[in-house]
Amino acid sequence: MRCLLMTLALYPPVEEVGNYTYGYDHCMKPFRIRMAHDIIASYGLDKKMTVLQPPRATAHEMTQFHTDEYIEYLRRVTPEVAEIMPSYNECFLPLLDCPPFDGVYEFCTISAGGSMAGARRINHGEADVVINWAGGLHHAKKGEASGFCYVNDIVLAILELLRYHQRIVYLDIDVHHGDGVEEAFYTTDRVMSVSFHQFGNFFPGTGDVKDVGVERGKYYAVNVPLREGIDDETYEFIFRRVMRDVMETFRPSAVVMQCGTDSLSGDRLGCFNLSMQGHAACVEFMKSFNVPLFCLGGGGYTIRNVARTWAYETAVLLGEKLDPSLPYNDYYDFFGPEYTLDVPASNMTNMNTRQQLERLCSEIHEHLHRIPHAPSVQMQQVPRDWPGESEESDNLPVTDSD
């Protein structure tokens, strides 16, 4: 069994990320990244890991997945441009979900840059556990934005990992289906995408258990469609069954995990009933497999709960126990009246039955056993890093753990 080398946190400039806004009435609040970082720092967790401020992604790097036209549009669009060119704008941005806010391109370069830098650290053996809570924007498509996501940092990170790793598992515990990532790798057997999500008259409407991939990728897409109200006990039951089966069958050399917190109880958009501990138990379970693990952010629209949970999951990845009473921090008033590090479940009805979950497990097990164990990949020369990457990596501002 291998030992984890270190935990690495990739914090884009927190003040910058927190200053971007999708709009006053929009439920996506980048400000939550700053709140999460502040709790992490107030517990002293930043002193127990290596912290980087990675370079921003370039347009050239982002077009490894996205089209040239789309990235060029993001570079040029402003609220004023979108207003005078509405028909052109509709080709790339669904306005209600993905408004062309001021600084949208810079915001995307920060998120994508963090995820690509984290993947390179794993590739070079510099860390086995990596965190980028500003990443996880899983809905973005090759040539358009979707579901509050403009640039798919996850796909870019996985493409980077595939340069060194034969097989990657992408795991998504956001309440919404990870459609953008699944679609990007729907025809390959080198990435197995696994998504646990609410299904049925719920955005984005994809992710049926029968959606399993096509061509070489057939049975390498695993979808776990769930009903509203699922609680910790039933979620843990199906999560452990499915992920143990996935890891034993596919045997990946790295896992990318999208930790969207809209699956928590009380989220403004999600209808699951997970507690903070139930959500974090998934992270702890994946850490137990002792393969490189890259944890990303994602959805989450009750921002005080987002910040609490990502701070707690940072501690889980570090193997640290935290006092449930929140230390004083810059956003302390957001966490009243209880001022605790906790997101409890509610008494909402769980519409998922054990019989239904057993059927799901059986169907997914059958799909997984139609693929060969640990599919072989022809050995080939690893492509060189992008020009300047090695130099950039060596010169990043770094705070080493004590």
Short mmCIF file of C-alpha atoms in Angstrom, two decimals:
data_model
loop_
_atom_site.label_atom_id
_atom_site.label_comp_id
_atom_site.label_asym_id
_atom_site.label_seq_id
_atom_site.Cartn_x
_atom_site.Cartn_y
_atom_site.Cartn_z
CA MET A 1 0.00 0.00 0.00
CA ARG A 2 1.44 3.36 -0.98
CA CYS A 3 1.69 6.28 1.43
CA LEU A 4 0.26 9.67 0.55
CA LEU A 5 3.07 12.17 0.03
CA MET A 6 1.44 15.42 1.09
CA THR A 7 -1.70 17.47 0.80
CA LEU A 8 -1.50 20.39 -1.57
CA ALA A 9 -4.02 23.21 -1.66
CA LEU A 10 -4.30 25.30 -4.80
CA TYR A 11 -5.74 28.61 -3.78
CA PRO A 12 -6.25 31.06 -6.57
CA PRO A 13 -5.77 34.60 -5.25
CA VAL A 14 -8.63 34.43 -2.76
CA GLU A 15 -9.35 38.15 -2.74
CA GLU A 16 -9.64 38.15 -6.54
CA VAL A 17 -11.95 35.13 -6.74
CA GLY A 18 -14.22 36.50 -4.05
CA ASN A 19 -14.60 39.80 -5.87
CA TYR A 20 -16.23 38.33 -8.99
CA THR A 21 -20.00 38.28 -9.09
CA TYR A 22 -22.49 36.66 -11.44
CA GLY A 23 -24.98 39.36 -10.46
CA TYR A 24 -26.84 40.41 -7.35
CA ASP A 25 -29.77 37.99 -7.83
CA HIS A 26 -27.71 35.05 -9.11
CA CYS A 27 -27.40 32.09 -6.74
CA MET A 28 -23.80 31.27 -7.70
CA LYS A 29 -21.56 33.26 -5.33
CA PRO A 30 -17.78 33.01 -5.87
CA PHE A 31 -17.54 34.78 -2.51
CA ARG A 32 -18.02 31.35 -0.87
CA ILE A 33 -14.43 30.42 -1.85
CA ARG A 34 -13.13 33.28 0.27
CA MET A 35 -15.35 32.22 3.18
CA ALA A 36 -14.11 28.61 3.00
CA HIS A 37 -10.49 29.75 2.92
CA ASP A 38 -11.06 31.96 5.94
CA ILE A 39 -12.39 29.05 8.02
CA ILE A 40 -9.51 26.86 6.85
CA ALA A 41 -7.03 29.53 7.92
CA SER A 42 -8.82 30.18 11.22
CA TYR A 43 -8.32 26.53 12.18
CA GLY A 44 -4.66 26.72 11.12
CA LEU A 45 -5.11 24.06 8.44
CA ASP A 46 -3.21 26.12 5.88
CA LYS A 47 -0.09 25.62 8.03
CA LYS A 48 -0.43 21.84 7.75
CA MET A 49 -0.22 21.60 3.96
CA THR A 50 1.59 23.07 1.00
CA VAL A 51 -0.31 26.05 -0.37
CA LEU A 52 0.21 27.38 -3.89
CA GLN A 53 -1.10 30.28 -5.91
CA PRO A 54 -1.03 28.75 -9.39
CA PRO A 55 -0.68 30.66 -12.66
CA ARG A 56 -3.78 31.45 -14.65
CA ALA A 57 -4.64 29.24 -17.60
CA THR A 58 -3.87 30.68 -21.01
CA ALA A 59 -6.30 30.71 -23.93
CA HIS A 60 -4.07 28.15 -25.65
CA GLU A 61 -4.33 25.80 -22.66
CA MET A 62 -8.10 26.15 -22.42
CA THR A 63 -8.50 25.26 -26.10
CA GLN A 64 -7.13 21.80 -25.37
CA PHE A 65 -10.84 21.11 -24.78
CA HIS A 66 -12.88 24.18 -25.70
CA THR A 67 -13.24 25.57 -29.21
CA ASP A 68 -11.15 28.52 -30.31
CA GLU A 69 -14.29 30.52 -31.12
CA TYR A 70 -15.79 30.02 -27.67
CA ILE A 71 -12.66 30.98 -25.75
CA GLU A 72 -12.18 34.02 -27.98
CA TYR A 73 -15.79 35.02 -27.27
CA LEU A 74 -15.25 34.72 -23.51
CA ARG A 75 -12.15 36.87 -23.84
CA ARG A 76 -14.06 39.65 -25.56
CA VAL A 77 -17.55 39.54 -24.05
CA THR A 78 -18.77 42.18 -21.60
CA PRO A 79 -22.28 42.97 -20.36
CA GLU A 80 -22.40 45.84 -22.87
CA VAL A 81 -21.30 43.67 -25.82
CA ALA A 82 -23.87 41.00 -24.91
CA GLU A 83 -26.62 43.61 -24.81
CA ILE A 84 -26.00 44.89 -28.33
CA MET A 85 -25.37 41.42 -29.84
CA PRO A 86 -28.04 39.20 -28.25
CA SER A 87 -28.31 36.65 -31.08
CA TYR A 88 -24.54 36.11 -31.18
CA ASN A 89 -24.44 35.79 -27.40
CA GLU A 90 -27.10 33.05 -27.45
CA CYS A 91 -24.70 30.79 -29.35
CA PHE A 92 -22.38 30.62 -26.36
CA LEU A 93 -24.11 31.71 -23.14
CA PRO A 94 -27.55 30.85 -21.75
CA LEU A 95 -28.11 34.30 -20.26
CA LEU A 96 -30.13 33.41 -17.16
CA ASP A 97 -27.71 30.74 -15.93
CA CYS A 98 -24.46 32.08 -17.38
CA PRO A 99 -24.52 35.88 -17.61
CA PRO A 100 -21.59 37.68 -19.29
CA PHE A 101 -20.49 39.37 -16.08
CA ASP A 102 -17.53 41.73 -15.79
CA GLY A 103 -14.30 39.73 -15.64
CA VAL A 104 -15.82 36.41 -16.71
CA TYR A 105 -12.75 35.47 -18.76
CA GLU A 106 -10.33 36.24 -15.94
CA PHE A 107 -12.52 34.26 -13.53
CA CYS A 108 -12.31 31.25 -15.86
CA THR A 109 -8.53 31.48 -16.19
CA ILE A 110 -8.16 31.38 -12.39
CA SER A 111 -10.36 28.31 -11.93
CA ALA A 112 -8.88 26.40 -14.87
CA GLY A 113 -5.33 27.40 -13.99
CA GLY A 114 -5.69 25.95 -10.50
CA SER A 115 -7.01 22.62 -11.73
CA MET A 116 -4.40 22.23 -14.45
CA ALA A 117 -1.60 23.11 -12.03
CA GLY A 118 -2.92 20.59 -9.52
CA ALA A 119 -2.96 17.86 -12.16
CA ARG A 120 0.64 18.63 -13.07
CA ARG A 121 1.68 18.33 -9.41
CA ILE A 122 0.15 14.85 -9.29
CA ASN A 123 1.79 13.95 -12.60
CA HIS A 124 5.22 14.97 -11.33
CA GLY A 125 4.85 13.09 -8.04
CA GLU A 126 4.87 16.29 -5.98
CA ALA A 127 1.59 15.53 -4.21
CA ASP A 128 -0.87 12.67 -3.90
CA VAL A 129 -3.75 14.71 -2.46
CA VAL A 130 -4.67 18.01 -4.10
CA ILE A 131 -7.48 20.49 -3.40
CA ASN A 132 -8.90 23.26 -5.59
CA TRP A 133 -12.20 24.46 -4.13
CA ALA A 134 -12.41 27.09 -6.89
CA GLY A 135 -12.69 24.33 -9.51
CA GLY A 136 -15.29 21.67 -10.24
CA LEU A 137 -17.31 23.51 -12.92
CA HIS A 138 -18.68 20.33 -14.44
CA HIS A 139 -21.46 21.50 -16.79
CA ALA A 140 -19.41 23.56 -19.29
CA LYS A 141 -19.45 22.11 -22.81
CA LYS A 142 -16.85 22.22 -25.54
CA GLY A 143 -18.37 25.23 -27.29
CA GLU A 144 -20.78 26.77 -24.80
CA ALA A 145 -21.43 27.55 -21.15
CA SER A 146 -24.03 25.67 -19.14
CA GLY A 147 -25.36 25.55 -15.59
CA PHE A 148 -23.27 28.43 -14.12
CA CYS A 149 -20.10 26.88 -15.68
CA TYR A 150 -18.10 28.57 -18.43
CA VAL A 151 -14.80 26.67 -18.71
CA ASN A 152 -14.64 23.01 -17.74
CA ASP A 153 -11.58 22.96 -15.51
CA ILE A 154 -12.26 19.30 -14.68
CA VAL A 155 -11.90 18.14 -18.28
CA LEU A 156 -8.71 20.19 -18.63
CA ALA A 157 -7.28 18.63 -15.46
CA ILE A 158 -8.17 15.10 -16.59
CA LEU A 159 -6.60 15.69 -20.01
CA GLU A 160 -3.43 16.73 -18.19
CA LEU A 161 -3.53 13.64 -15.95
CA LEU A 162 -4.01 11.34 -18.95
CA ARG A 163 -0.58 12.33 -20.20
CA TYR A 164 0.95 10.36 -17.32
CA HIS A 165 -1.85 8.09 -16.07
CA GLN A 166 -3.40 5.20 -17.97
CA ARG A 167 -6.79 5.24 -16.22
CA ILE A 168 -8.65 8.01 -14.38
CA VAL A 169 -11.85 7.82 -12.37
CA TYR A 170 -13.95 10.97 -12.38
CA LEU A 171 -16.36 10.99 -9.41
CA ASP A 172 -19.13 13.56 -8.98
CA ILE A 173 -21.22 13.97 -5.80
CA ASP A 174 -22.88 17.24 -6.80
CA VAL A 175 -26.69 17.06 -6.74
CA HIS A 176 -26.65 17.75 -10.50
CA HIS A 177 -25.43 15.25 -13.07
CA GLY A 178 -21.84 15.81 -14.20
CA ASP A 179 -22.92 16.02 -17.82
CA GLY A 180 -20.11 18.15 -19.25
CA VAL A 181 -17.35 15.84 -18.04
CA GLU A 182 -19.22 12.67 -18.95
CA GLU A 183 -19.87 14.00 -22.46
CA ALA A 184 -16.20 14.87 -22.96
CA PHE A 185 -15.08 11.30 -22.25
CA TYR A 186 -18.15 9.38 -23.44
CA THR A 187 -16.24 7.46 -26.13
CA THR A 188 -13.04 6.53 -24.26
CA ASP A 189 -12.14 3.63 -22.00
CA ARG A 190 -9.40 5.56 -20.20
CA VAL A 191 -11.74 7.70 -18.09
CA MET A 192 -14.57 6.21 -16.06
CA SER A 193 -17.05 8.90 -15.06
CA VAL A 194 -19.24 8.17 -12.04
CA SER A 195 -22.05 10.57 -11.08
CA PHE A 196 -24.41 10.39 -8.08
CA HIS A 197 -27.19 12.90 -8.72
CA GLN A 198 -30.84 13.79 -8.47
CA PHE A 199 -32.74 12.59 -11.52
CA GLY A 200 -36.17 13.29 -12.97
CA ASN A 201 -37.43 16.77 -13.94
CA PHE A 202 -34.18 18.25 -12.62
CA PHE A 203 -31.33 20.07 -14.37
CA PRO A 204 -29.64 19.01 -16.62
CA GLY A 205 -32.05 16.11 -17.19
CA THR A 206 -29.35 13.62 -18.16
CA GLY A 207 -27.70 10.77 -16.26
CA ASP A 208 -30.04 7.80 -16.49
CA VAL A 209 -28.54 4.52 -15.28
CA LYS A 210 -28.84 3.25 -18.86
CA ASP A 211 -26.53 6.02 -20.14
CA VAL A 212 -23.30 4.02 -20.15
CA GLY A 213 -21.12 5.46 -22.91
CA VAL A 214 -20.63 4.51 -26.55
CA GLU A 215 -17.98 2.92 -28.79
CA ARG A 216 -14.79 2.25 -26.83
CA GLY A 217 -16.36 4.05 -23.89
CA LYS A 218 -19.35 1.75 -23.57
CA TYR A 219 -19.90 0.90 -19.88
CA TYR A 220 -17.27 3.45 -18.80
CA ALA A 221 -19.95 5.99 -17.87
CA VAL A 222 -21.61 5.09 -14.56
CA ASN A 223 -24.73 6.98 -13.57
CA VAL A 224 -26.47 6.67 -10.20
CA PRO A 225 -29.82 8.50 -10.53
CA LEU A 226 -31.34 9.21 -7.12
CA ARG A 227 -34.60 10.64 -5.84
CA GLU A 228 -34.96 13.64 -3.59
CA GLY A 229 -34.50 13.46 0.17
CA ILE A 230 -31.71 10.89 0.25
CA ASP A 231 -30.06 10.81 3.69
CA ASP A 232 -26.62 9.87 5.00
CA GLU A 233 -27.40 6.21 5.64
CA THR A 234 -28.89 5.41 2.25
CA TYR A 235 -26.33 7.53 0.38
CA GLU A 236 -23.46 5.77 2.15
CA PHE A 237 -25.00 2.39 1.32
CA ILE A 238 -25.08 2.96 -2.44
CA PHE A 239 -21.93 5.10 -2.60
CA ARG A 240 -19.71 2.50 -0.97
CA ARG A 241 -21.19 -0.36 -2.99
CA VAL A 242 -20.78 1.39 -6.32
CA MET A 243 -17.37 2.96 -5.69
CA ARG A 244 -15.83 -0.21 -4.30
CA ASP A 245 -17.02 -2.00 -7.44
CA VAL A 246 -15.64 0.77 -9.68
CA MET A 247 -12.23 0.85 -7.99
CA GLU A 248 -11.82 -2.93 -7.99
CA THR A 249 -12.90 -3.30 -11.63
CA PHE A 250 -11.27 -0.28 -13.25
CA ARG A 251 -8.21 0.08 -10.97
CA PRO A 252 -7.47 3.75 -11.74
CA SER A 253 -4.11 5.34 -11.04
CA ALA A 254 -5.76 8.64 -10.01
CA VAL A 255 -9.19 9.91 -8.94
CA VAL A 256 -10.66 13.34 -9.67
CA MET A 257 -13.55 14.05 -7.29
CA GLN A 258 -16.04 16.87 -7.73
CA CYS A 259 -17.34 17.72 -4.23
CA GLY A 260 -20.34 19.90 -5.05
CA THR A 261 -22.14 20.82 -1.84
CA ASP A 262 -25.59 21.38 -3.31
CA SER A 263 -26.23 17.78 -2.26
CA LEU A 264 -26.30 19.00 1.36
CA SER A 265 -29.49 19.43 3.32
CA GLY A 266 -30.91 22.94 3.07
CA ASP A 267 -29.30 23.90 -0.22
CA ARG A 268 -31.12 26.62 -2.17
CA LEU A 269 -31.29 24.48 -5.33
CA GLY A 270 -30.68 20.86 -4.32
CA CYS A 271 -33.21 18.49 -2.79
CA PHE A 272 -30.95 15.96 -1.07
CA ASN A 273 -30.70 15.63 2.71
CA LEU A 274 -27.02 14.93 3.39
CA SER A 275 -25.34 16.26 6.51
CA MET A 276 -21.84 17.67 6.40
CA GLN A 277 -20.52 14.42 7.92
CA GLY A 278 -22.39 12.33 5.35
CA HIS A 279 -20.93 14.38 2.48
CA ALA A 280 -17.41 14.26 3.94
CA ALA A 281 -17.67 10.49 4.50
CA CYS A 282 -17.53 10.12 0.71
CA VAL A 283 -14.25 12.04 0.60
CA GLU A 284 -12.82 9.96 3.43
CA PHE A 285 -13.86 6.72 1.73
CA MET A 286 -12.12 7.69 -1.53
CA LYS A 287 -9.00 8.72 0.36
CA SER A 288 -8.85 5.19 1.83
CA PHE A 289 -8.00 3.69 -1.58
CA ASN A 290 -4.56 5.35 -1.42
CA VAL A 291 -4.43 6.49 -5.02
CA PRO A 292 -3.74 10.13 -5.94
CA LEU A 293 -6.88 12.13 -5.20
CA PHE A 294 -7.75 15.53 -6.62
CA CYS A 295 -10.71 17.17 -4.82
CA LEU A 296 -12.52 20.02 -6.53
CA GLY A 297 -15.39 22.30 -5.60
CA GLY A 298 -18.57 22.63 -7.61
CA GLY A 299 -22.16 23.54 -6.82
CA GLY A 300 -23.43 24.79 -3.49
CA TYR A 301 -25.80 27.70 -3.01
CA THR A 302 -26.30 28.07 0.73
CA ILE A 303 -22.91 29.67 1.06
CA ARG A 304 -22.41 29.33 4.82
CA ASN A 305 -22.86 25.56 4.44
CA VAL A 306 -20.54 25.44 1.43
CA ALA A 307 -17.77 27.13 3.41
CA ARG A 308 -18.27 24.91 6.46
CA THR A 309 -18.21 21.70 4.44
CA TRP A 310 -15.17 22.43 2.30
CA ALA A 311 -13.24 23.50 5.39
CA TYR A 312 -14.27 20.28 7.15
CA GLU A 313 -13.33 18.17 4.12
CA THR A 314 -9.94 19.87 4.00
CA ALA A 315 -9.44 18.62 7.57
CA VAL A 316 -10.59 15.13 6.55
CA LEU A 317 -7.99 15.04 3.77
CA LEU A 318 -5.34 16.17 6.26
CA GLY A 319 -6.44 13.64 8.88
CA GLU A 320 -7.11 16.46 11.36
CA LYS A 321 -9.86 16.65 13.98
CA LEU A 322 -11.53 20.04 14.38
CA ASP A 323 -13.29 21.70 17.29
CA PRO A 324 -16.99 21.96 16.33
CA SER A 325 -17.08 25.53 17.68
CA LEU A 326 -16.00 27.83 14.86
CA PRO A 327 -12.98 30.02 15.60
CA TYR A 328 -13.53 33.72 15.08
CA ASN A 329 -12.98 34.71 11.44
CA ASP A 330 -13.76 37.57 9.08
CA TYR A 331 -17.17 36.09 8.21
CA TYR A 332 -18.14 34.87 11.67
CA ASP A 333 -21.55 36.56 11.56
CA PHE A 334 -22.59 34.44 8.57
CA PHE A 335 -22.56 31.32 10.75
CA GLY A 336 -24.92 32.42 13.51
CA PRO A 337 -26.82 31.80 15.60
CA GLU A 338 -25.12 28.46 16.30
CA TYR A 339 -21.54 29.35 15.16
CA THR A 340 -20.61 25.69 14.74
CA LEU A 341 -18.85 23.64 12.10
CA ASP A 342 -21.87 21.55 11.24
CA VAL A 343 -24.55 21.12 8.60
CA PRO A 344 -27.23 18.83 10.06
CA ALA A 345 -29.76 16.83 8.06
CA SER A 346 -33.43 17.79 8.26
CA ASN A 347 -36.55 15.66 8.66
CA MET A 348 -37.49 15.73 4.96
CA THR A 349 -38.90 12.53 3.49
CA ASN A 350 -36.45 10.17 1.81
CA MET A 351 -38.02 9.11 -1.50
CA ASN A 352 -35.32 6.46 -2.09
CA THR A 353 -36.15 2.91 -1.02
CA ARG A 354 -33.69 0.14 -0.22
CA GLN A 355 -35.24 -2.01 -2.94
CA GLN A 356 -34.71 0.73 -5.54
CA LEU A 357 -31.09 1.24 -4.47
CA GLU A 358 -30.43 -2.52 -4.56
CA ARG A 359 -31.73 -2.61 -8.13
CA LEU A 360 -29.45 0.28 -9.07
CA CYS A 361 -26.43 -1.44 -7.53
CA SER A 362 -27.20 -4.68 -9.36
CA GLU A 363 -27.61 -2.95 -12.73
CA ILE A 364 -24.38 -0.97 -12.31
CA HIS A 365 -22.54 -4.11 -11.17
CA GLU A 366 -23.72 -5.89 -14.31
CA HIS A 367 -22.49 -3.01 -16.50
CA LEU A 368 -19.09 -2.93 -14.81
CA HIS A 369 -18.56 -6.62 -15.29
CA ARG A 370 -18.97 -6.24 -19.03
CA ILE A 371 -15.65 -4.41 -19.22
CA PRO A 372 -12.23 -6.06 -18.88
CA HIS A 373 -10.47 -5.54 -15.57
CA ALA A 374 -7.86 -2.79 -15.77
CA PRO A 375 -8.02 -2.25 -19.57
CA SER A 376 -4.60 -2.17 -21.15
CA VAL A 377 -3.24 1.00 -22.73
CA GLN A 378 -0.43 0.90 -25.26
CA MET A 379 2.76 2.33 -23.81
CA GLN A 380 3.89 5.52 -25.50
CA GLN A 381 6.18 8.46 -24.94
CA VAL A 382 4.81 11.07 -22.54
CA PRO A 383 4.31 14.37 -24.40
CA ARG A 384 6.44 17.27 -23.27
CA ASP A 385 4.97 19.83 -20.89
CA TRP A 386 3.61 23.05 -22.36
CA PRO A 387 6.40 25.58 -23.00
CA GLY A 388 7.26 27.34 -19.78
CA GLU A 389 5.32 24.94 -17.53
CA SER A 390 8.35 23.55 -15.72
CA GLU A 391 9.72 27.00 -15.08
CA GLU A 392 6.31 28.24 -13.91
CA SER A 393 5.90 25.27 -11.61
CA ASP A 394 9.28 25.82 -10.01
CA ASN A 395 8.65 29.52 -9.40
CA LEU A 396 5.17 29.43 -7.89
CA PRO A 397 4.75 31.16 -4.54
CA VAL A 398 4.73 28.28 -2.06
CA THR A 399 4.06 28.07 1.66
CA ASP A 400 5.43 24.78 2.97
CA SER A 401 3.80 22.95 5.82
CA ASP A 402 5.46 23.09 9.20
#
